mmCIF file of C-alpha atoms in Angstrom:
data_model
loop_
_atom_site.group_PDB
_atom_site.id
_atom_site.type_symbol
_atom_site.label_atom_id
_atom_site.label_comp_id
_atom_site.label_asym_id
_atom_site.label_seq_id
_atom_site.Cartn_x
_atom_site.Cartn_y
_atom_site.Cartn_z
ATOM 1 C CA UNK A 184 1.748 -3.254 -13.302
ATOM 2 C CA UNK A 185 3.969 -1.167 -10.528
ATOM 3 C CA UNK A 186 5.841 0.198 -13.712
ATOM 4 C CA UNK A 187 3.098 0.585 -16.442
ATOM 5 C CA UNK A 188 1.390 3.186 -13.792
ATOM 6 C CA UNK A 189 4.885 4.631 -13.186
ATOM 7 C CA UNK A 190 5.567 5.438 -16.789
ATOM 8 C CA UNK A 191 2.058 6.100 -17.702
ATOM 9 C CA UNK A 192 0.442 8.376 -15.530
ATOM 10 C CA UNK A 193 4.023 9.759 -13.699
ATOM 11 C CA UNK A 194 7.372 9.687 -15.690
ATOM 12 C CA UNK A 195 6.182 12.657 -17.181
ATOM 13 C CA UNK A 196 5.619 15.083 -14.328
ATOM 14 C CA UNK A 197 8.621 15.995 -12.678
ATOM 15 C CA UNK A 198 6.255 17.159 -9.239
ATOM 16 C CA UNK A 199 4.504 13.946 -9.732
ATOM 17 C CA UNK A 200 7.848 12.045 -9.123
ATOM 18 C CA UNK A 201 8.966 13.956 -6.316
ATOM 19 C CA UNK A 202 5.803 13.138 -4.255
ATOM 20 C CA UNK A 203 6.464 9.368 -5.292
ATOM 21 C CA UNK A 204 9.835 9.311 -4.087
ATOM 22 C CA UNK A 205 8.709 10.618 -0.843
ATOM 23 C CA UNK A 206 5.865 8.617 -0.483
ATOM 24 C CA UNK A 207 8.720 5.935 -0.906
ATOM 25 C CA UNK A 208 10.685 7.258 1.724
ATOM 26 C CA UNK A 209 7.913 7.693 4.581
ATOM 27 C CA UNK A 210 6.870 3.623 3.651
ATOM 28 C CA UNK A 211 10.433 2.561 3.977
ATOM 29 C CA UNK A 212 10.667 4.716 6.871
ATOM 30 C CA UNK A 213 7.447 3.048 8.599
ATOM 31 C CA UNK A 214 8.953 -0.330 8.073
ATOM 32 C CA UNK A 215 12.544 0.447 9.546
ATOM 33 C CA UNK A 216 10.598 1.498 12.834
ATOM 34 C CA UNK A 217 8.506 -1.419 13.190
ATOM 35 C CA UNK A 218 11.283 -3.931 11.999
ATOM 36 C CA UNK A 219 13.622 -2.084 14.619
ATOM 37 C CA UNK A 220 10.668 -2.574 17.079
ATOM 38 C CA UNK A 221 10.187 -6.268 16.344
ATOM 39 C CA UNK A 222 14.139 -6.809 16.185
ATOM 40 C CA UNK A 223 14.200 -5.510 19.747
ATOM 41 C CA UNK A 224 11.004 -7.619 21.001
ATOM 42 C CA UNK A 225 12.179 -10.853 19.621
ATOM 43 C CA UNK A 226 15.930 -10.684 20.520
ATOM 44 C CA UNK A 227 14.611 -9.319 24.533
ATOM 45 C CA UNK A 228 12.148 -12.782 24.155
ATOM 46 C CA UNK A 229 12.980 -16.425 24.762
ATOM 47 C CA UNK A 230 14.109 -17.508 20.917
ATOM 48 C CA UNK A 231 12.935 -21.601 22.295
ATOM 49 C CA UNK A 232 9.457 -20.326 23.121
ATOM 50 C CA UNK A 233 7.680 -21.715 19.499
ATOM 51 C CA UNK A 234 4.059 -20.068 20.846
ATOM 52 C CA UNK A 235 5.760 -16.485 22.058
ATOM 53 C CA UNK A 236 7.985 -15.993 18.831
ATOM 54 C CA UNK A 237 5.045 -16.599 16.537
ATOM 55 C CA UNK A 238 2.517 -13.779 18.808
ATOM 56 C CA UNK A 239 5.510 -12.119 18.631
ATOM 57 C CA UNK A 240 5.826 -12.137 14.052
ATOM 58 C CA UNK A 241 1.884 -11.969 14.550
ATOM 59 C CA UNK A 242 2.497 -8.353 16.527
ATOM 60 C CA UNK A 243 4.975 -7.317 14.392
ATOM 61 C CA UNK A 244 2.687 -7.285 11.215
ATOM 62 C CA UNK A 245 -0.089 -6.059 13.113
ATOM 63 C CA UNK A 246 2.092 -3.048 14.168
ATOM 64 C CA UNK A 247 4.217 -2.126 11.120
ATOM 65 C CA UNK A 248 0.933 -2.303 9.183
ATOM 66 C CA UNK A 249 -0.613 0.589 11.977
ATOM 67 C CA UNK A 250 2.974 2.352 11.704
ATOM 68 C CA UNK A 251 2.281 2.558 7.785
ATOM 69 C CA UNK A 252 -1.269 3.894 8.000
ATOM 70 C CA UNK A 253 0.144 6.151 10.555
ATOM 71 C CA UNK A 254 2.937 7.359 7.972
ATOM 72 C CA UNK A 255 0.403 7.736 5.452
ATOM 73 C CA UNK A 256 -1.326 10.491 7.789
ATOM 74 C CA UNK A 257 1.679 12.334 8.618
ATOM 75 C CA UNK A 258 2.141 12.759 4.463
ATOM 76 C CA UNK A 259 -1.084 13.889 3.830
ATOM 77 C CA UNK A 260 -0.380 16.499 6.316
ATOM 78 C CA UNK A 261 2.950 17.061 4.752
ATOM 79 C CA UNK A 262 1.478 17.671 1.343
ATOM 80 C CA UNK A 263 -1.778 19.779 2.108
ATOM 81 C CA UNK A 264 1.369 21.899 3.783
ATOM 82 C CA UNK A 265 2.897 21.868 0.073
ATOM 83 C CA UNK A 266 -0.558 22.780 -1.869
ATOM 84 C CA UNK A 267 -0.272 25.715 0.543
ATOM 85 C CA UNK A 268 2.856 26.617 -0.671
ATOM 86 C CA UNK A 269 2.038 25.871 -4.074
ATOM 87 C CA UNK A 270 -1.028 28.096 -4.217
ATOM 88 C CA UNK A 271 0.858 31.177 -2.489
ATOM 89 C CA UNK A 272 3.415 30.790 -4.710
ATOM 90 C CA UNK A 273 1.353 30.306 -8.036
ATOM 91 C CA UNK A 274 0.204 33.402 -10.343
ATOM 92 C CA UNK A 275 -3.026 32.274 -10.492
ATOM 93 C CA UNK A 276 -3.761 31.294 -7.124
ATOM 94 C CA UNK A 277 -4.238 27.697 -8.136
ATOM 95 C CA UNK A 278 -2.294 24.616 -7.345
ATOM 96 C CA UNK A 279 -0.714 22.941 -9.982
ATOM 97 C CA UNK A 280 -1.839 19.461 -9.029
ATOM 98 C CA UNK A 281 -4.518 18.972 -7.302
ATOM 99 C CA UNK A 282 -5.218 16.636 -3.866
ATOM 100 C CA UNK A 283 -6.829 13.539 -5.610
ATOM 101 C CA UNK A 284 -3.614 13.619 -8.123
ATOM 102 C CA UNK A 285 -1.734 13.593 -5.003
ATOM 103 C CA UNK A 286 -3.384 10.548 -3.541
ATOM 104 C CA UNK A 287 -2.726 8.551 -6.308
ATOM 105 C CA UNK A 288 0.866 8.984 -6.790
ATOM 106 C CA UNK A 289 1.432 8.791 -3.085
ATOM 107 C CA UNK A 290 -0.762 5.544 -2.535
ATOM 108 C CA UNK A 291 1.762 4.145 -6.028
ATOM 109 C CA UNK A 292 4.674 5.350 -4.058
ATOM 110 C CA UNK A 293 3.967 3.292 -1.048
ATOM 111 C CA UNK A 294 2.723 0.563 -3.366
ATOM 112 C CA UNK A 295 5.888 0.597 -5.550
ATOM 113 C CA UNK A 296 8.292 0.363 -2.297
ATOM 114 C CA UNK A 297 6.482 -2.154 -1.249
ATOM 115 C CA UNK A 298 6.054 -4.468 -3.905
ATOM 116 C CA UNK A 299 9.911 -3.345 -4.208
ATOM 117 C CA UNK A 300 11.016 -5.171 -0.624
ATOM 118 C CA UNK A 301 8.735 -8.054 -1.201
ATOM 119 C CA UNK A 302 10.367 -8.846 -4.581
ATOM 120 C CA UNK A 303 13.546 -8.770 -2.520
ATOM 121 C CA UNK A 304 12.533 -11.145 0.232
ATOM 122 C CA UNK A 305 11.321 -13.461 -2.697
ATOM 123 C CA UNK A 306 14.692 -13.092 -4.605
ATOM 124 C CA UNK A 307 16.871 -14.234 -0.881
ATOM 125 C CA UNK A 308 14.541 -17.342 -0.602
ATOM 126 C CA UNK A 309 15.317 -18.009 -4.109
ATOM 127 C CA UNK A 310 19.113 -17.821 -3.308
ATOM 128 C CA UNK A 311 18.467 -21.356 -1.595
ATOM 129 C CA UNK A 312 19.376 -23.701 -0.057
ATOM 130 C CA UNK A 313 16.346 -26.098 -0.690
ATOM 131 C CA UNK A 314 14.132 -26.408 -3.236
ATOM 132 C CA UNK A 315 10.152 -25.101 -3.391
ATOM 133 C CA UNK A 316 7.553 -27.872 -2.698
ATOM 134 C CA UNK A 317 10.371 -30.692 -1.888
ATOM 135 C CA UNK A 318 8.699 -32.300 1.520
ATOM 136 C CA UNK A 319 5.591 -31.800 0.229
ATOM 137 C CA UNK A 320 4.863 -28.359 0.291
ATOM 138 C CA UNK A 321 2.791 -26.416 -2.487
ATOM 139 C CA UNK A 322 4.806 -25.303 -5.507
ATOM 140 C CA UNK A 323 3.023 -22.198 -5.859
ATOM 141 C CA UNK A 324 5.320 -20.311 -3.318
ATOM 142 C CA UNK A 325 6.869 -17.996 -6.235
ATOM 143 C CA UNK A 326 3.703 -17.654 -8.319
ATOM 144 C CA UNK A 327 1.504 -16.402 -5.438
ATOM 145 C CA UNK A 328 4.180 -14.566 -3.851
ATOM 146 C CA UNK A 329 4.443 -12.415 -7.294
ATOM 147 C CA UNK A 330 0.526 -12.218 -7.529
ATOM 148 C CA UNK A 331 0.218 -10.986 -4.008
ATOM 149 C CA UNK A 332 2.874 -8.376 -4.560
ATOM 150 C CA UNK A 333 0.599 -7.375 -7.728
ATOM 151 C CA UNK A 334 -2.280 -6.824 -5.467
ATOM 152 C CA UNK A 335 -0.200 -4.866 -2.551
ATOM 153 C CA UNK A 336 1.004 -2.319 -5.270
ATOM 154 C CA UNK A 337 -2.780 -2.108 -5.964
ATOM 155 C CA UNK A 338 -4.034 -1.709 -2.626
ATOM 156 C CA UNK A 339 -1.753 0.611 -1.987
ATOM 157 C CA UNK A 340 -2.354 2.702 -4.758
ATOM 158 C CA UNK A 341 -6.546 2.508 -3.828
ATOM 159 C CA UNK A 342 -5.910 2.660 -0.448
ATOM 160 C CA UNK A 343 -4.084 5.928 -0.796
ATOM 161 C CA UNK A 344 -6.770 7.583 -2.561
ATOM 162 C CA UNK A 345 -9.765 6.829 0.111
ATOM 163 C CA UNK A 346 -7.135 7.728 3.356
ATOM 164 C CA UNK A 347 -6.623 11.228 1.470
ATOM 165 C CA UNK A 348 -10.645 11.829 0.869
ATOM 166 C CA UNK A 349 -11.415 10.511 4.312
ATOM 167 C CA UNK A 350 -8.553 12.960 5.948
ATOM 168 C CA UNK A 351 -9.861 16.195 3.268
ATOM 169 C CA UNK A 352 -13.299 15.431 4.201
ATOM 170 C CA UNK A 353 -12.699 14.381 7.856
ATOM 171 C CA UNK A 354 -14.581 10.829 7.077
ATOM 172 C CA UNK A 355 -12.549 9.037 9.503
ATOM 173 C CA UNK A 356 -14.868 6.109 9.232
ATOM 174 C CA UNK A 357 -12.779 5.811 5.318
ATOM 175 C CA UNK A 358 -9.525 6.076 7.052
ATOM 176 C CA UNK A 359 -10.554 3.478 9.663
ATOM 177 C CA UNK A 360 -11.922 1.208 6.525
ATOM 178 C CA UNK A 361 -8.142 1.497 4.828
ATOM 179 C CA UNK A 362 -6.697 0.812 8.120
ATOM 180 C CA UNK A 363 -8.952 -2.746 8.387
ATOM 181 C CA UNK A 364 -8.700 -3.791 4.740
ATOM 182 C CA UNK A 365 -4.973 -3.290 5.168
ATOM 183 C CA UNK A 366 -5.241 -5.226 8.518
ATOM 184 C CA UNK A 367 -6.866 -8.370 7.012
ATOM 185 C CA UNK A 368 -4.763 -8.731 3.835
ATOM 186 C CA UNK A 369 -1.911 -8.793 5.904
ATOM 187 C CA UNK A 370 -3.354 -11.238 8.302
ATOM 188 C CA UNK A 371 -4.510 -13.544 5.525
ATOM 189 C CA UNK A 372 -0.826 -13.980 5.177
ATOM 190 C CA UNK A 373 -0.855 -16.275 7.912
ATOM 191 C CA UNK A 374 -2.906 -18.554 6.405
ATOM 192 C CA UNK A 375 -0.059 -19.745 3.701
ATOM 193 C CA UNK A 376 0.716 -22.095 2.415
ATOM 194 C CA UNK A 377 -2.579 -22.083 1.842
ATOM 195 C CA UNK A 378 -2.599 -19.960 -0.744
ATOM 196 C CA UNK A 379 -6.317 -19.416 -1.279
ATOM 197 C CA UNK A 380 -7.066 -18.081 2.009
ATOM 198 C CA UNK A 381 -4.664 -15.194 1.687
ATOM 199 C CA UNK A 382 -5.044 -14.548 -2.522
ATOM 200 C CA UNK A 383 -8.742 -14.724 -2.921
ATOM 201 C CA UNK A 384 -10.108 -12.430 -0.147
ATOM 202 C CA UNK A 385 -7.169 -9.737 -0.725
ATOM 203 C CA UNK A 386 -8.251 -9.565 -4.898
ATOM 204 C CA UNK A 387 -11.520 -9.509 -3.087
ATOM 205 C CA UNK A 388 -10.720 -6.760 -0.942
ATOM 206 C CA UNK A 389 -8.604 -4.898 -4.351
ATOM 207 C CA UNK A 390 -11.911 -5.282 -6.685
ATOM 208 C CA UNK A 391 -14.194 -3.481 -3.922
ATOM 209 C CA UNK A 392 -11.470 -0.638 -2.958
ATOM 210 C CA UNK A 393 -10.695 -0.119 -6.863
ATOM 211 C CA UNK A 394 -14.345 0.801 -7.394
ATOM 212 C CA UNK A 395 -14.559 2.791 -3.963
ATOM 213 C CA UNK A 396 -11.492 4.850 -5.027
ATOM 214 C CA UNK A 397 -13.317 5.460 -8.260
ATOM 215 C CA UNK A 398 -16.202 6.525 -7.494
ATOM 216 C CA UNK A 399 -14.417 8.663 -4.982
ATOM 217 C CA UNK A 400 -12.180 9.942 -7.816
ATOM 218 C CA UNK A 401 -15.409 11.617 -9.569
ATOM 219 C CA UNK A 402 -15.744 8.190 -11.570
ATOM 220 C CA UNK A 403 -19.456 6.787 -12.889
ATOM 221 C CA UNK A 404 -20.954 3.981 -14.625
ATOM 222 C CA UNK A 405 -21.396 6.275 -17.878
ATOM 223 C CA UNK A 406 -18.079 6.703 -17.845
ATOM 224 C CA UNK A 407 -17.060 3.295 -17.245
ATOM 225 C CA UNK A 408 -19.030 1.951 -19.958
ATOM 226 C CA UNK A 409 -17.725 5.070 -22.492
ATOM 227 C CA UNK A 410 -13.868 3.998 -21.493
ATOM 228 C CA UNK A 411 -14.783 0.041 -22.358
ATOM 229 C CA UNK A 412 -16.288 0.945 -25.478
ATOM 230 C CA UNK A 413 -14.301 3.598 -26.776
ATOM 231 C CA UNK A 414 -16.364 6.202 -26.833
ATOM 232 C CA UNK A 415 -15.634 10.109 -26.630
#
């Protein structure tokens, strides 16, 4: 999915990859703060204390997933500086793309870095040793792992798009709905490996922000229905 909306909706504007490679950049930058962060807590904490070390992972997340949403501010700033620049520099006065295109590609540029490190993780644990499932474990580790990734590119993407409106239109209730949704779907994590409890409410969470994000986006029913059936 990650590439289908790459090559379909950005490979072909040159601005629109520049914004994704920077909304790349700010995610991976988010994440080496709060791993450096966690690095620091865990190696200044008692590594034998089982209930410390797991409030400790259970921080981490909480805070690299604040860091992010905190990133994602500081590039919306960053671009409404660029449509600035864009419209003083333009003939027309007009920017050539406009704040909801930047949303998008932004929220897929988090979304694609990402699902990008996650795939990563998933490749080291398949380096071994062991094997999935053998004391009894579910099986499913791989085929959930890629599924939530799915959803995390998606979320991303949606989540991008109601942050932006809620910072243009200062609806900071919006911004503190992203910041919640993104809150639980990482803490659902913690319910593996039982897989339900951390797949079901985040494609839960995905199907209610897709339809937020577009009817945010100037989306409707009519138009809905139209795209299903094909209609001009």
């Amino acid at each position: 999915p990650a590439f289908g909306l790459f090559l379909f909706t950005i490979a072909r504007d040159p601005l629109r990859i520049i914004i994704l490679i920077a909304g790349a950049f700010f995610w991976l930058v988010s994440l080496l703060l709060s791993s450096l962060i966690w690095f620091i807590a865990v190696k200044a904490s008692d590594p034998r204390d089982e209930r410390l070390q797991k409030g400790l992972l259970i921080f981490g997340v909480m805070f690299s997933v604040l860091l992010q949403e905190a990133f994602r501010f500081l590039y919306y700033k960053l671009l409404r500086k660029a449509i600035e620049g864009l419209v003083a520099l333009s003939e027309d006065g007009c920017s050539p793309i406009s704040i909801q295109q930047m949303a998008y590609v932004a929220g897929v540029g988090f979304g694609l870095m990402s699902g990008a490190f996650s795939m990563i993780n998933l490749l080291a644990d398949a380096l071994g040793p062991g094997t999935v499932g053998i004391h009894g474990d579910s099986q499913l580790y791989f085929l959930t792992s890629a599924f939530m990734t799915m959803v995390l590119i998606f979320l991303h993407t949606f989540w991008g798009i109601l942050f932006f409106h809620g910072c243009e239109h200062r609806r900071w209730w919006e911004i503190a709905a992203v910041v919640v949704m993104h809150l639980t779907v990482s803490g659902s994590s913690f319910c593996n490996p039982m897989y339900v409890g951390s797949l079901v409410p985040s494609y839960l969470l995905m199907a209610a922000a897709a339809a937020w994000a577009y009817l945010l986006s100037g989306g409707s029913v009519q138009n809905l229905r139209r795209f299903l059936l094909c209609k001009c």
